[in-house]
Amino acid sequence: MNEHEKINYVEIPAKDLESTKLFFTTVFGWSFTDYGSDYTAFSNQGINGGFFKSDLTLSTDNGSALIVFYSKTLETTRSKIQNAGGHIIKPVFSFPGGRRFHFVDPNGNEYAVWSDVKS
């Protein structure tokens, strides 16, 4: 549902759309709709969005916003990410309210995964 003046959509750069689709399908079970050769969209993932063809990457070191996933099983999600070709760039650490880690996808975009479930 579209809610007035609420965040509705996110667009993310991707050097390789096919590897992006494979990674997010393998790790998170996403499905995609292609709109030409330079754009693919996802929906029903907490927020709708898409990936556009670009050599740019998201990184908190560059001041990018950080997209954060939630997981009930942090270590399982971490393993799925690594097995699908993602790389952990900040190992699991605690913070008030839970634990999290940061990873990059095969394109080099940075994300985080957090959990409020204690190991």
Short mmCIF file of C-alpha atoms in Angstrom, two decimals, residues 13-81:
data_model
loop_
_atom_site.label_atom_id
_atom_site.label_comp_id
_atom_site.label_asym_id
_atom_site.label_seq_id
_atom_site.Cartn_x
_atom_site.Cartn_y
_atom_site.Cartn_z
CA PRO A 13 23.28 0.67 -8.16
CA ALA A 14 24.55 -2.62 -9.57
CA LYS A 15 27.44 -3.30 -11.91
CA ASP A 16 26.04 -6.70 -12.91
CA LEU A 17 22.27 -7.14 -12.74
CA GLU A 18 22.37 -10.90 -13.34
CA SER A 19 24.75 -11.57 -10.43
CA THR A 20 22.64 -9.22 -8.29
CA LYS A 21 19.47 -11.16 -9.04
CA LEU A 22 21.19 -14.49 -8.39
CA PHE A 23 22.65 -13.30 -5.07
CA PHE A 24 19.41 -11.86 -3.64
CA THR A 25 17.35 -14.80 -4.91
CA THR A 26 19.76 -17.30 -3.35
CA VAL A 27 20.17 -15.55 0.01
CA PHE A 28 16.80 -13.91 0.61
CA GLY A 29 14.42 -15.65 -1.81
CA TRP A 30 13.66 -12.50 -3.82
CA SER A 31 12.11 -12.48 -7.27
CA PHE A 32 12.62 -9.80 -9.89
CA THR A 33 10.87 -8.11 -12.79
CA ASP A 34 13.16 -6.80 -15.51
CA TYR A 35 12.46 -3.46 -17.20
CA GLY A 36 14.86 -3.51 -20.10
CA SER A 37 18.51 -4.47 -19.82
CA ASP A 38 19.49 -1.74 -17.32
CA TYR A 39 16.87 -2.12 -14.55
CA THR A 40 15.34 -4.87 -12.43
CA ALA A 41 12.75 -4.42 -9.68
CA PHE A 42 11.84 -6.33 -6.52
CA SER A 43 8.75 -6.11 -4.32
CA ASN A 44 7.32 -7.45 -1.06
CA GLN A 45 10.69 -7.34 0.71
CA GLY A 46 9.82 -4.87 3.46
CA ILE A 47 10.15 -2.10 0.91
CA ASN A 48 9.87 -2.23 -2.86
CA GLY A 49 12.77 -1.19 -5.02
CA GLY A 50 15.07 -1.89 -7.88
CA PHE A 51 18.62 -2.16 -9.10
CA PHE A 52 19.89 0.07 -11.90
CA LYS A 53 23.00 -0.57 -13.98
CA SER A 54 25.85 1.56 -12.64
CA ASP A 55 29.53 1.32 -11.74
CA LEU A 56 28.81 3.17 -8.46
CA THR A 57 28.48 1.35 -5.13
CA LEU A 58 26.84 2.01 -1.78
CA SER A 59 29.26 2.36 1.13
CA THR A 60 28.92 3.97 4.53
CA ASP A 61 32.54 5.10 4.13
CA ASN A 62 31.27 7.26 1.26
CA GLY A 63 28.31 8.56 3.26
CA SER A 64 25.68 6.27 1.71
CA ALA A 65 22.56 5.33 3.61
CA LEU A 66 22.79 1.80 5.01
CA ILE A 67 20.11 -0.74 4.12
CA VAL A 68 19.69 -3.08 7.09
CA PHE A 69 18.04 -6.51 6.97
CA TYR A 70 16.54 -8.27 9.99
CA SER A 71 17.24 -11.94 10.77
CA LYS A 72 16.00 -14.25 13.52
CA THR A 73 19.09 -16.41 12.90
CA LEU A 74 22.05 -14.08 12.37
CA GLU A 75 24.69 -16.76 11.90
CA THR A 76 22.58 -18.69 9.37
CA THR A 77 21.99 -15.54 7.34
CA ARG A 78 25.71 -14.74 7.48
CA SER A 79 26.54 -18.21 6.12
CA LYS A 80 24.00 -17.87 3.30
CA ILE A 81 25.54 -14.53 2.31
#
